[in-house]
Coordinates of C-alpha atoms in Angstrom, one line a residue:
X1113 CA 16.1 76.7 -102.0
X1114 CA 13.9 73.7 -102.9
X1115 CA 12.7 71.4 -100.2
X1116 CA 14.7 68.4 -99.8
X1117 CA 14.0 65.1 -97.8
X1118 CA 15.8 62.4 -95.9
X1119 CA 14.5 59.0 -94.8
X1120 CA 15.8 57.3 -91.5
X1121 CA 15.2 53.7 -90.7
X1122 CA 15.1 53.1 -87.1
X1123 CA 17.8 50.5 -86.3
X1124 CA 21.1 50.0 -84.4
X1125 CA 19.5 50.4 -80.9
X1126 CA 20.9 52.5 -77.9
X1127 CA 24.5 54.2 -78.4
X1128 CA 25.7 55.9 -75.7
X1129 CA 29.4 56.2 -76.6
X1130 CA 29.1 57.6 -80.1
X1131 CA 30.5 60.7 -80.7
X1132 CA 28.7 63.7 -82.4
X1133 CA 30.2 63.2 -85.7
X1134 CA 29.9 59.2 -85.6
X1135 CA 26.0 59.6 -84.9
X1136 CA 25.8 61.7 -87.6
X1137 CA 26.6 58.8 -89.7
X1138 CA 24.2 56.4 -87.9
X1139 CA 21.0 58.5 -87.8
X1140 CA 18.9 55.3 -86.8
X1141 CA 20.4 54.7 -83.6
X1142 CA 18.9 56.0 -80.3
X1143 CA 20.4 58.1 -77.6
X1144 CA 17.6 57.4 -75.3
X1145 CA 15.6 54.2 -75.6
X1146 CA 13.6 53.4 -72.5
X1147 CA 10.8 51.0 -72.2
X1148 CA 11.5 50.0 -75.8
X1149 CA 12.9 46.8 -77.5
X1150 CA 14.8 46.5 -80.6
X1151 CA 12.0 44.5 -82.6
X1152 CA 13.5 41.3 -84.5
X1153 CA 11.1 42.5 -87.3
X1154 CA 12.7 46.1 -87.4
X1155 CA 12.2 49.3 -85.5
X1156 CA 11.8 50.1 -81.8
X1157 CA 8.8 48.5 -80.1
X1158 CA 7.3 49.8 -76.8
X1159 CA 7.6 46.7 -74.4
X1160 CA 4.7 44.9 -73.0
X1161 CA 3.6 45.3 -69.2
X1162 CA 3.3 43.0 -66.5
X1163 CA 0.3 41.6 -64.4
X1164 CA -0.1 39.8 -61.1
X1165 CA -0.1 36.1 -61.4
X1166 CA -3.5 35.5 -59.8
X1167 CA -4.5 37.6 -56.9
X1168 CA -2.6 36.2 -53.8
X1169 CA 0.9 36.2 -52.3
X1170 CA 2.1 32.9 -51.5
X1171 CA 3.0 33.7 -48.1
X1172 CA 0.9 36.4 -46.3
X1173 CA 3.3 36.8 -43.5
X1174 CA 6.4 37.8 -45.7
X1175 CA 7.1 39.8 -48.4
X1176 CA 10.2 38.9 -50.3
X1177 CA 10.1 36.2 -52.6
X1178 CA 13.5 34.6 -53.0
X1179 CA 13.0 32.5 -56.0
X1180 CA 10.3 31.5 -58.6
X1181 CA 10.4 28.6 -61.1
X1182 CA 7.6 27.2 -63.4
X1183 CA 6.8 23.8 -62.9
X1184 CA 4.0 21.3 -63.0
X1185 CA 1.5 23.7 -64.9
X1186 CA 1.9 26.3 -62.3
X1187 CA 5.0 28.2 -60.6
X1188 CA 7.0 27.2 -57.5
X1189 CA 7.8 30.2 -55.3
X1190 CA 10.3 30.4 -52.0
X1191 CA 9.1 33.1 -49.8
X1192 CA 9.8 33.6 -46.0
X1193 CA 10.7 30.1 -44.4
X1194 CA 8.7 28.0 -46.9
X1195 CA 8.4 26.9 -50.5
X1196 CA 5.0 27.1 -52.2
X1197 CA 3.1 25.7 -55.3
X1198 CA 0.5 27.5 -57.1
X1199 CA -1.3 26.2 -60.5
X1200 CA -3.1 29.8 -60.8
X1201 CA -1.6 32.4 -58.5
X1202 CA -4.7 32.4 -56.4
X1203 CA -4.4 29.2 -54.4
X1204 CA -0.9 28.4 -53.0
X1205 CA 0.1 25.3 -51.4
X1206 CA 3.0 24.9 -48.9
X1207 CA 4.9 22.1 -49.9
X1208 CA 7.9 21.9 -47.8
X1209 CA 6.5 19.3 -45.6
X1210 CA 6.8 15.7 -44.8
X1211 CA 5.2 13.9 -47.6
X1212 CA 6.3 10.2 -46.5
X1213 CA 3.0 8.3 -45.8
X1214 CA 3.1 5.3 -43.6
X1215 CA 2.2 1.9 -45.0
X1216 CA 0.8 -1.6 -43.7
X1217 CA 3.1 -3.4 -41.5
X1218 CA 6.3 -3.2 -39.6
X1219 CA 9.8 -4.0 -41.2
X1220 CA 13.3 -4.7 -40.2
X1221 CA 16.7 -3.9 -41.8
X1222 CA 20.6 -4.8 -41.0
X1223 CA 23.3 -2.1 -41.2
X1224 CA 25.4 -3.1 -44.4
X1225 CA 22.5 -4.6 -46.2
X1226 CA 20.1 -3.3 -48.8
X1227 CA 17.6 -5.9 -48.2
X1228 CA 14.1 -5.0 -46.1
X1229 CA 12.2 -7.8 -44.5
X1230 CA 8.6 -7.2 -43.6
X1231 CA 5.8 -8.5 -41.2
X1232 CA 2.5 -7.8 -42.0
X1233 CA 3.4 -5.8 -45.3
X1234 CA 1.9 -5.5 -48.6
X1235 CA 4.9 -4.7 -50.7
X1236 CA 3.7 -6.1 -53.9
X1237 CA 0.5 -3.8 -53.9
X1238 CA 1.7 -0.8 -52.1
X1239 CA 5.1 -0.4 -53.7
X1240 CA 6.8 -0.1 -57.1
X1241 CA 10.3 -0.3 -58.2
X1242 CA 11.8 3.4 -58.2
X1243 CA 9.4 4.3 -54.9
X1244 CA 11.1 6.7 -52.6
X1245 CA 10.9 5.2 -49.0
X1246 CA 12.0 5.9 -45.5
X1247 CA 12.8 3.3 -42.8
X1248 CA 14.2 4.7 -39.6
X1249 CA 14.7 8.0 -41.1
X1250 CA 17.1 6.6 -44.0
X1251 CA 15.8 7.2 -47.3
X1252 CA 16.4 4.8 -50.4
X1253 CA 14.9 4.0 -53.7
X1254 CA 13.3 0.7 -54.2
X1255 CA 15.3 -1.6 -56.4
X1256 CA 13.4 -4.7 -56.7
X1257 CA 10.4 -6.3 -55.0
X1258 CA 10.7 -10.2 -54.2
X1259 CA 7.3 -10.7 -52.6
X1260 CA 4.9 -9.2 -49.9
X1261 CA 7.7 -9.3 -47.3
X1262 CA 10.8 -8.8 -49.0
X1263 CA 12.3 -6.0 -51.0
X1264 CA 15.8 -4.6 -51.9
X1265 CA 16.9 -0.9 -52.0
X1266 CA 19.3 1.0 -53.8
X1267 CA 21.8 1.2 -51.0
X1268 CA 22.8 -0.5 -48.0
X1269 CA 21.6 0.8 -44.3
X1270 CA 23.6 2.3 -41.8
X1271 CA 21.9 1.2 -39.0
X1272 CA 20.2 -2.0 -37.8
X1273 CA 16.7 -1.4 -36.8
X1274 CA 13.3 -3.9 -36.2
X1275 CA 9.8 -3.4 -35.9
X1276 CA 10.2 -0.1 -38.0
X1277 CA 7.3 1.8 -40.0
X1278 CA 7.9 1.8 -43.7
X1279 CA 6.9 5.0 -45.2
X1280 CA 6.2 5.9 -49.2
X1281 CA 7.0 9.5 -50.5
X1282 CA 3.9 10.8 -52.1
X1283 CA 1.0 12.7 -50.4
X1284 CA -2.2 14.1 -51.8
X1285 CA -3.7 17.4 -50.9
X1286 CA -5.4 16.2 -47.7
X1287 CA -2.4 14.4 -46.6
X1288 CA 0.0 17.3 -47.5
X1289 CA -2.2 19.8 -45.4
X1290 CA -1.9 18.0 -42.2
X1291 CA 2.0 17.1 -42.4
X1292 CA 4.5 18.7 -40.6
X1293 CA 6.4 21.4 -41.9
X1294 CA 10.4 20.8 -43.0
X1295 CA 11.7 24.0 -42.0
X1296 CA 13.9 26.3 -44.4
X1297 CA 16.0 28.4 -42.4
X1298 CA 16.9 32.2 -44.1
X1299 CA 16.0 31.2 -47.4
X1300 CA 17.9 33.7 -49.7
X1301 CA 18.2 33.9 -53.6
X1302 CA 17.2 30.5 -54.2
X1303 CA 18.4 28.7 -57.6
X1304 CA 16.6 25.9 -59.4
X1305 CA 17.5 22.8 -61.4
X1306 CA 15.1 20.7 -63.1
X1307 CA 16.2 17.1 -63.6
X1308 CA 13.8 15.7 -66.4
X1309 CA 14.4 11.9 -65.9
X1310 CA 11.4 10.1 -66.5
X1311 CA 8.9 11.4 -64.1
X1312 CA 5.7 13.5 -65.4
X1313 CA 7.2 17.1 -65.0
X1314 CA 10.6 16.3 -63.8
X1315 CA 12.3 16.5 -60.3
X1316 CA 12.8 20.2 -59.2
X1317 CA 15.9 20.7 -56.8
X1318 CA 16.2 23.9 -55.0
X1319 CA 19.3 25.5 -53.3
X1320 CA 19.9 28.7 -51.3
X1321 CA 23.2 28.5 -49.5
X1322 CA 21.6 28.2 -46.2
X1323 CA 19.9 24.9 -46.2
X1324 CA 20.2 21.1 -47.4
X1325 CA 19.1 21.1 -51.4
X1326 CA 15.4 20.3 -51.5
X1327 CA 13.8 18.0 -53.9
X1328 CA 10.2 18.5 -54.9
X1329 CA 8.2 16.3 -57.5
X1330 CA 4.4 16.7 -58.5
X1331 CA 2.3 14.4 -60.2
X1332 CA -1.1 15.3 -61.6
X1333 CA -3.6 12.6 -62.5
X1334 CA -7.2 13.5 -63.3
X1335 CA -6.8 17.0 -61.9
X1336 CA -5.2 15.2 -58.7
X1337 CA -2.1 16.4 -57.1
X1338 CA 0.5 14.1 -55.4
X1339 CA 3.4 15.9 -53.7
X1340 CA 6.8 14.5 -53.2
X1341 CA 9.3 16.7 -50.8
X1342 CA 12.4 15.9 -49.2
X1343 CA 15.9 17.4 -48.3
X1344 CA 18.6 15.6 -50.3
X1345 CA 21.1 13.6 -48.2
X1346 CA 23.7 11.1 -49.2
X1347 CA 26.5 13.5 -48.8
X1348 CA 24.8 16.2 -51.0
X1349 CA 26.8 19.5 -49.9
X1350 CA 24.8 21.2 -47.2
X1351 CA 24.7 24.8 -48.0
X1352 CA 25.1 24.9 -51.8
X1353 CA 24.1 28.2 -53.6
X1354 CA 24.1 27.0 -57.2
X1355 CA 22.8 24.1 -59.1
X1356 CA 22.4 22.9 -62.6
X1357 CA 21.8 19.6 -64.6
X1358 CA 24.8 18.4 -66.6
X1359 CA 26.0 14.7 -67.6
X1360 CA 22.6 13.4 -66.3
X1361 CA 23.6 14.2 -63.1
X1362 CA 22.7 17.0 -60.2
X1363 CA 25.6 19.5 -60.1
X1364 CA 25.9 21.7 -57.0
X1365 CA 28.6 24.5 -56.0
X1366 CA 29.1 27.6 -53.8
X1367 CA 28.9 25.6 -50.6
X1368 CA 29.7 28.3 -47.7
X1369 CA 32.5 26.0 -46.3
X1370 CA 33.9 25.2 -49.8
X1371 CA 32.9 28.2 -52.3
X1372 CA 35.6 27.0 -54.6
X1373 CA 34.4 23.2 -54.8
X1374 CA 32.0 21.9 -57.4
X1375 CA 30.0 18.7 -56.5
X1376 CA 28.5 16.2 -58.8
X1377 CA 26.1 13.2 -58.1
X1378 CA 26.0 9.6 -59.2
X1379 CA 25.0 9.4 -63.0
X1380 CA 21.0 8.9 -63.5
X1381 CA 20.8 9.5 -59.4
X1382 CA 20.6 13.3 -59.0
X1383 CA 20.0 12.7 -55.2
X1384 CA 23.1 10.5 -54.5
X1385 CA 26.3 11.9 -53.8
X1386 CA 27.9 9.0 -52.4
X1387 CA 28.2 6.4 -55.7
X1388 CA 31.3 5.6 -57.3
X1389 CA 30.5 7.9 -60.3
X1390 CA 30.1 11.0 -57.9
X1391 CA 32.9 13.5 -57.0
X1392 CA 34.0 16.9 -56.1
X1393 CA 36.3 19.1 -58.1
X1394 CA 38.3 22.1 -56.5
X1395 CA 38.5 24.9 -59.1
X1396 CA 40.7 27.2 -56.9
X1397 CA 38.4 30.2 -57.1
X1398 CA 35.1 31.4 -55.7
X1399 CA 32.3 29.9 -57.8
X1400 CA 29.7 32.3 -58.9
X1401 CA 27.5 29.8 -61.1
X1402 CA 27.6 26.8 -62.9
X1403 CA 26.2 26.4 -66.5
X1404 CA 25.9 23.8 -69.2
X1405 CA 27.4 24.6 -72.4
X1406 CA 27.4 22.1 -75.4
X1407 CA 29.5 19.0 -73.9
X1408 CA 31.1 21.3 -71.2
X1409 CA 30.2 22.5 -67.6
X1410 CA 31.2 26.1 -67.5
X1411 CA 32.1 27.4 -63.9
X1412 CA 32.1 30.8 -63.7
X1413 CA 34.1 32.3 -60.7
X1414 CA 34.9 35.8 -59.1
X1415 CA 38.1 36.1 -61.2
X1416 CA 38.2 33.4 -63.6
X1417 CA 36.0 30.9 -65.7
X1418 CA 36.7 27.3 -66.1
X1419 CA 35.3 24.3 -68.1
X1420 CA 34.8 20.9 -66.7
X1421 CA 34.3 17.9 -68.9
X1422 CA 34.8 14.0 -68.7
X1423 CA 32.7 13.1 -65.6
X1424 CA 32.1 9.5 -66.8
X1425 CA 35.6 9.0 -66.9
X1426 CA 38.3 11.2 -65.5
X1427 CA 37.2 14.7 -64.9
X1428 CA 39.3 17.5 -66.7
X1429 CA 39.4 21.0 -65.7
X1430 CA 40.8 23.7 -67.9
X1431 CA 40.7 27.4 -67.8
X1432 CA 38.6 29.6 -70.4
X1433 CA 40.2 32.8 -68.7
X1434 CA 42.0 33.9 -65.6
X1435 CA 41.6 37.6 -66.2
X1436 CA 37.8 37.7 -66.4
X1437 CA 35.4 36.8 -63.7
X1438 CA 31.5 36.9 -63.2
X1439 CA 30.0 39.9 -61.3
X1440 CA 26.7 37.6 -60.3
X1441 CA 25.6 34.2 -61.6
X1442 CA 22.2 35.8 -61.8
X1443 CA 23.3 37.4 -64.9
X1444 CA 24.0 34.3 -66.9
X1445 CA 21.8 33.0 -69.5
X1446 CA 22.0 31.0 -73.0
X1447 CA 20.9 32.8 -75.8
X1448 CA 21.7 32.3 -79.5
X1449 CA 23.8 29.4 -78.7
X1450 CA 26.2 31.2 -76.5
X1451 CA 26.6 31.8 -72.8
X1452 CA 25.8 35.6 -71.9
X1453 CA 27.0 36.8 -68.4
X1454 CA 28.1 40.2 -66.5
X1455 CA 31.5 40.7 -66.2
X1456 CA 33.4 43.9 -64.6
X1457 CA 33.9 45.3 -67.9
X1458 CA 30.3 44.7 -69.1
X1459 CA 28.3 42.0 -70.8
X1460 CA 30.3 39.5 -72.3
X1461 CA 29.5 35.9 -74.2
X1462 CA 31.2 32.6 -74.1
X1463 CA 30.8 30.9 -77.5
X1464 CA 32.1 27.9 -79.0
X1465 CA 34.4 28.3 -82.0
X1466 CA 34.9 26.2 -85.2
X1467 CA 37.8 24.5 -83.6
X1468 CA 37.0 21.6 -81.4
X1469 CA 36.6 22.1 -77.7
X1470 CA 37.5 25.7 -78.3
X1471 CA 35.9 28.5 -76.2
X1472 CA 35.8 32.4 -77.5
X1473 CA 35.1 35.4 -75.4
X1474 CA 33.3 38.6 -76.6
X1475 CA 32.5 41.9 -75.2
X1476 CA 29.0 42.7 -76.5
X1477 CA 27.8 46.0 -74.6
X1478 CA 30.4 48.5 -75.7
X1479 CA 27.8 51.0 -76.8
X1480 CA 26.1 50.9 -73.4
X1481 CA 29.1 50.9 -71.1
X1482 CA 28.4 54.4 -69.6
X1483 CA 25.2 52.8 -68.2
X1484 CA 27.0 49.9 -66.3
X1485 CA 30.0 52.4 -65.3
X1486 CA 27.4 55.1 -63.7
X1487 CA 24.2 53.3 -62.6
X1488 CA 25.7 49.5 -61.7
X1489 CA 29.1 49.0 -61.0
X1490 CA 29.2 51.9 -58.1
X1491 CA 26.3 50.0 -56.3
X1492 CA 27.1 46.2 -56.6
X1493 CA 27.0 45.8 -52.8
X1494 CA 23.2 46.9 -53.0
X1495 CA 22.2 45.5 -56.1
X1496 CA 20.3 42.2 -56.6
X1497 CA 20.4 41.2 -60.2
X1498 CA 18.2 38.9 -62.0
X1499 CA 17.8 38.0 -65.9
X1500 CA 15.8 36.0 -68.2
X1501 CA 15.9 34.9 -71.9
X1502 CA 12.6 35.5 -74.2
X1503 CA 13.4 33.0 -77.0
X1504 CA 10.7 34.1 -79.5
X1505 CA 12.5 37.5 -79.4
X1506 CA 15.8 36.3 -79.5
X1507 CA 16.0 38.6 -76.3
X1508 CA 18.1 38.9 -73.2
X1509 CA 17.0 40.8 -70.2
X1510 CA 18.8 41.8 -67.2
X1511 CA 17.6 43.6 -64.2
X1512 CA 19.6 45.2 -61.3
X1513 CA 17.2 45.7 -58.4
X1514 CA 18.0 48.0 -55.6
X1515 CA 16.3 47.4 -52.3
X1516 CA 14.3 50.6 -50.8
X1517 CA 14.3 52.4 -54.0
X1518 CA 11.0 53.1 -55.5
X1519 CA 9.6 50.8 -58.3
X1520 CA 9.4 53.4 -61.1
X1521 CA 13.2 54.0 -61.3
X1522 CA 14.2 50.3 -61.0
X1523 CA 16.5 49.8 -64.1
X1524 CA 17.6 47.0 -66.4
X1525 CA 18.7 46.5 -70.1
X1526 CA 17.3 44.5 -72.9
X1527 CA 19.7 43.0 -75.5
X1528 CA 18.1 41.8 -78.9
X1529 CA 20.2 39.4 -80.9
X1530 CA 20.1 40.1 -84.6
X1531 CA 22.2 39.2 -87.7
X1532 CA 23.7 42.2 -89.2
X1533 CA 23.8 43.2 -92.9
X1534 CA 27.3 41.5 -93.0
X1535 CA 26.0 38.3 -91.5
X1536 CA 27.6 38.8 -88.1
X1537 CA 25.5 38.6 -85.0
X1538 CA 25.2 41.6 -82.9
X1539 CA 23.3 42.8 -80.0
X1540 CA 20.9 45.8 -79.9
X1541 CA 20.2 47.4 -76.6
X1542 CA 17.5 49.4 -74.6
X1543 CA 16.8 50.1 -71.1
X1544 CA 13.8 49.3 -68.8
X1545 CA 12.6 51.6 -66.2
X1546 CA 9.9 50.7 -63.8
X1547 CA 10.4 47.1 -63.6
X1548 CA 11.2 45.9 -60.1
X1549 CA 12.5 42.6 -60.7
X1550 CA 14.4 41.3 -57.7
X1551 CA 13.8 37.3 -59.1
X1552 CA 12.9 36.5 -62.6
X1553 CA 12.4 33.3 -64.6
X1554 CA 11.7 32.2 -68.2
X1555 CA 10.8 28.7 -69.0
X1556 CA 8.6 26.5 -71.1
X1557 CA 5.2 25.3 -70.5
X1558 CA 4.0 21.9 -71.4
X1559 CA 2.4 23.0 -74.8
X1560 CA 5.9 24.5 -75.6
X1561 CA 5.0 28.3 -75.0
X1562 CA 7.1 30.3 -73.1
X1563 CA 6.4 31.4 -69.7
X1564 CA 7.8 34.7 -67.8
X1565 CA 7.7 35.6 -64.4
X1566 CA 9.3 38.0 -62.0
X1567 CA 8.8 39.3 -58.3
X1568 CA 9.7 42.6 -56.6
X1569 CA 9.5 43.0 -52.8
X1570 CA 5.6 43.1 -52.8
X1571 CA 5.1 39.3 -52.1
X1572 CA 3.4 38.7 -55.5
X1573 CA 4.7 37.0 -58.3
X1574 CA 4.0 38.7 -61.8
X1575 CA 3.6 37.6 -65.4
X1576 CA 6.2 39.3 -67.0
X1577 CA 6.0 40.9 -70.7
X1578 CA 2.1 40.8 -70.4
X1579 CA -0.4 43.4 -70.9
X1580 CA -0.1 47.2 -71.5
X1581 CA 0.7 48.5 -67.9
X1582 CA 3.1 47.7 -65.3
X1583 CA 0.3 46.3 -62.9
X1584 CA -1.9 49.0 -63.3
X1585 CA 0.7 52.0 -63.4
X1586 CA 1.6 53.7 -66.8
X1587 CA 4.3 52.7 -68.8
X1588 CA 6.6 55.7 -69.7
X1589 CA 8.6 54.9 -72.8
X1590 CA 10.9 57.7 -74.4
X1591 CA 12.9 57.2 -77.9
X1592 CA 15.5 60.0 -78.7
X1593 CA 17.4 60.1 -81.9
X1594 CA 21.1 61.5 -82.3
X1595 CA 21.2 65.0 -83.7
X1596 CA 20.7 64.7 -87.2
X1597 CA 22.6 66.9 -89.9
X1598 CA 21.2 65.7 -92.9
X1599 CA 24.4 65.7 -94.7
X1600 CA 25.9 69.2 -93.8
X1601 CA 26.0 70.6 -90.3
X1602 CA 27.0 73.9 -91.6
X1603 CA 23.8 74.7 -93.5
X1604 CA 20.8 76.0 -91.5
X1605 CA 17.4 74.2 -92.1
X1606 CA 13.9 75.1 -91.6
X1607 CA 11.8 71.9 -90.7
X1608 CA 8.6 71.5 -92.8
X1609 CA 7.1 68.3 -91.8
X1610 CA 7.8 64.7 -90.6
X1611 CA 6.3 61.4 -91.8
X1612 CA 6.5 58.9 -88.9
X1613 CA 6.0 55.4 -89.7
X1614 CA 4.5 53.8 -86.5
X1615 CA 2.4 50.6 -86.3
X1616 CA 0.1 50.4 -83.3
X1617 CA -1.0 47.3 -82.2
X1618 CA -4.3 48.8 -81.0
X1619 CA -5.8 52.2 -80.3
X1620 CA -3.2 54.4 -78.9
X1621 CA -3.6 58.2 -78.4
X1622 CA -0.7 59.2 -76.0
X1623 CA 2.1 59.5 -78.5
X1624 CA 4.0 62.9 -78.8
X1625 CA 7.1 64.3 -80.6
X1626 CA 9.3 66.6 -79.5
X1627 CA 11.9 68.5 -81.9
X1628 CA 15.2 70.2 -80.4
X1629 CA 17.6 72.0 -82.7
X1630 CA 21.3 72.5 -82.1
X1631 CA 21.9 69.9 -79.5
X1632 CA 19.1 71.3 -77.5
X1633 CA 20.7 74.8 -77.1
X1634 CA 19.2 77.1 -74.7
X1635 CA 20.1 80.0 -77.2
X1636 CA 17.6 78.7 -80.0
X1637 CA 13.8 78.9 -79.5
X1638 CA 12.6 75.3 -79.1
X1639 CA 9.2 74.2 -80.1
X1640 CA 6.8 72.6 -78.0
X1641 CA 5.8 68.9 -77.7
X1642 CA 3.1 68.1 -80.3
X1643 CA 0.8 65.2 -80.4
X1644 CA 1.0 62.7 -82.9
X1645 CA -2.8 61.8 -83.2
X1646 CA -4.6 58.5 -82.5
X1647 CA -3.1 55.5 -83.8
X1648 CA -5.1 52.6 -84.8
X1649 CA -4.3 49.0 -86.0
X1650 CA -5.6 48.3 -89.8
X1651 CA -8.4 45.9 -89.7
X1652 CA -8.9 42.6 -91.8
X1653 CA -11.9 41.7 -93.4
X1654 CA -13.3 38.7 -91.5
X1655 CA -11.7 39.8 -88.2
X1656 CA -14.5 41.1 -86.4
X1657 CA -13.9 44.7 -87.4
X1658 CA -16.9 47.1 -87.3
X1659 CA -17.6 49.5 -89.9
X1660 CA -17.4 53.3 -88.8
X1661 CA -15.1 52.4 -86.0
X1662 CA -12.4 50.4 -87.1
X1663 CA -9.8 51.7 -89.7
X1664 CA -10.1 49.5 -93.0
X1665 CA -7.7 49.6 -95.7
X1666 CA -4.6 50.8 -93.5
X1667 CA -0.9 49.6 -94.1
X1668 CA 0.8 47.9 -91.4
X1669 CA 3.4 50.8 -91.0
X1670 CA 1.4 53.8 -91.9
X1671 CA 3.1 57.0 -92.3
X1672 CA 1.4 59.8 -90.6
X1673 CA 2.5 63.2 -91.4
X1674 CA 3.0 66.0 -88.9
X1675 CA 3.6 69.6 -89.6
X1676 CA 7.0 70.9 -87.8
X1677 CA 8.2 74.4 -86.7
X1678 CA 11.5 76.0 -86.2
X1679 CA 15.1 75.8 -87.8
X1680 CA 18.6 74.9 -86.8
X1681 CA 21.8 73.2 -88.2
X1682 CA 20.9 70.1 -86.5
X1683 CA 18.0 68.7 -84.6
X1684 CA 16.8 65.5 -82.7
X1685 CA 13.4 64.1 -82.3
X1686 CA 12.1 62.4 -79.2
X1687 CA 9.1 60.1 -79.2
X1688 CA 7.3 59.8 -75.8
X1689 CA 4.4 57.9 -74.6
X1690 CA 2.8 57.8 -71.0
X1691 CA 0.1 55.5 -70.4
X1692 CA -1.5 52.1 -70.7
X1693 CA -2.3 52.0 -74.3
X1694 CA -1.5 49.1 -76.7
X1695 CA 2.3 48.8 -77.7
X1696 CA 3.5 50.5 -81.1
X1697 CA 6.6 50.0 -83.2
X1698 CA 8.7 53.0 -84.6
X1699 CA 9.9 51.7 -87.7
X1700 CA 11.5 54.9 -89.3
X1701 CA 10.6 58.4 -90.3
X1702 CA 11.0 60.7 -93.4
X1703 CA 11.8 64.6 -92.6
X1704 CA 11.2 67.4 -95.2
X1705 CA 13.2 70.4 -94.8
X1706 CA 14.3 73.8 -96.7
X1707 CA 17.9 74.6 -96.6
X1708 CA 18.9 78.0 -96.1
X1709 CA 22.2 79.6 -96.4
X1710 CA 25.4 79.0 -94.3
X1711 CA 25.9 81.3 -91.4

C-alpha cells in the first residue's frame, strides 16, 4: 500500500485519566510530561532551571528557611530565629533588631494623654510627622509638632512617666549592627503582607503562628540603607499564622488560641488593632488562609470558604461553600482573575460571575487527579506545600515538598492558563521533578519585572526559573505521547520516518527519541532509543552570529527528519533529554508510515 502521513500538534497538556480510545482522538496530549511546561505560544517547552541567589546562606548556623519575600531591591528571608535582608544574596543583614535610636533630651508623658513634653529636646529638627517613636516602651506615631519641646502622638499613653529618653525608629547599617536582637522563637512557615502606603518600598509584615507580627521597613537613599523593625502591638493577635492587606488594613488570622477568628486593623493604620474601625470576625471554622478577591476578602477554612465585605461600615460574612475546604493556604494564588487553591478533590478556582457579588467554584485538575490521589493526599501530614504564579507565562506552579526526601524526586505541578478554541479558559498541566521548593515566592521588582525565588533545606535562596540546570545538576525531562492509531487500530503500520518540529533556544545535543509499539507490549520487538541530533537556534543577521558556526536561514520551528524502524497496530513516542543544555519546545510532529493488512 502507498505511504501515508499524519501530523500531530502538541497541545492539551498532561492527561492521566483519558481512556485508550479517548486518547486516540486527542493525540496531541501527553501521558508523561515531566519538567516541561505547556507554552503559551504552543507546544511543550522544557522548563528553565534555577541557581543560587548570591553565594551565601542568610544564617550559617541554621539550614531551614521558613519564608522568603522580595523587598527593597532584594530579598527578606526568615531562617532559624532571625529575619535577614540581602540586596544580592551574598551579603545578608540581620534585621530583627532594636532599631530605635535615642534622640536629644528627655520627655515626660501622662496616662490618658497624647501630649509629649520635652526638656532639652529638638523636636522640630529631629522629628517629622509620621515618625515612629518609643517612650517608656510605648510606641506611637508623631501626629503633630508644636515646637522643640511639645508634640502630640496618635494615641494616649497608658502610663505616666517623667525624665524618659525619646527614641526614633530608623537605624543605619552601623547602628543596626550594634543593636540588640529581638528574638523570634520557633519561626515556622512564615507569611508576608506588603502594605504599600506612602513609604518608598512599603511596609512588610511577617507572621508565623508563634511570634508577635513583625514589622519591617527599609529606605534606600543614595545607596544608604535605613532599617526600621519592631513587633506590632496595639492589640494585634500574638500568634497569627496568616496575613494579607485588604481595605487599606492589615488582616491577620489563624491565631493558635483562636484559629477561627479574623482580625483587622484600623483603616490606614496597619499597626493599630485598637481603633474604632478595627475589629474581629469569628467565621466558625479553622482558617487556612485569607486572600483579597476583587472587593471581597476570601477566608479559606478547613471545611468551608467564606467571603467578608463591608469593613468600613458593618462587616458582612457570607458563605461561598460549606462543603469544600482548603488543604493548605500555601496553595492559594491569584491567576487569570481567579483564585486557585488545593481542595481535597484537587485544584479548584474561585471566580466572580456576571452576577453582582456572586462567586463560582470550578474544578480544574480533573486530568491529573491520579497524581493528587497517589502522590499527594496520602502524605499530607509530611508535605509542605508552596506555590507561585509566573504572570508572563500565565502559569501557576505548585510544589509538594517532603522533608528527608532526596531533591531529585521532589515533585510539583505546573498549570498554564490558556483560552481554548471555543473561547473557554482552560489549564494545561505538566509535572516537575527535582525542584525541592519548601518555600516559594513570586513578586514584582521595582522596574516591573517578575522576580521568582524558592528555597529548600540547604539554607540557600534560589532564583527560580533561571538558567539551564538545577543549581548545576542535570534537568531530566520527558514527554510521552498517547498510543497513536492513525485512524485505524486494526491495521498494522510500518513506520518510515518522523519529522519533529522542535525549536531550541540554543545549542542542544542531548535529545533522544524512543518509539514503543502496541502499548509497549513485551511480545513486540521494540526499537532502541535514537538521538535526534544537535539543535541550534536560527541566527539573525546583526545579532553577533558567526559564519561557519551559527546556523543561518533556519526557521523558528525546523522540521528534523529521523528514520524509524519497527511496526505495530499502535505506537507512542517519547522525547527525553538529560543535561544542562538550553531549553527547547516540541511543537508537533509528522509521521510517515506504510499501512499493511489486518491481522
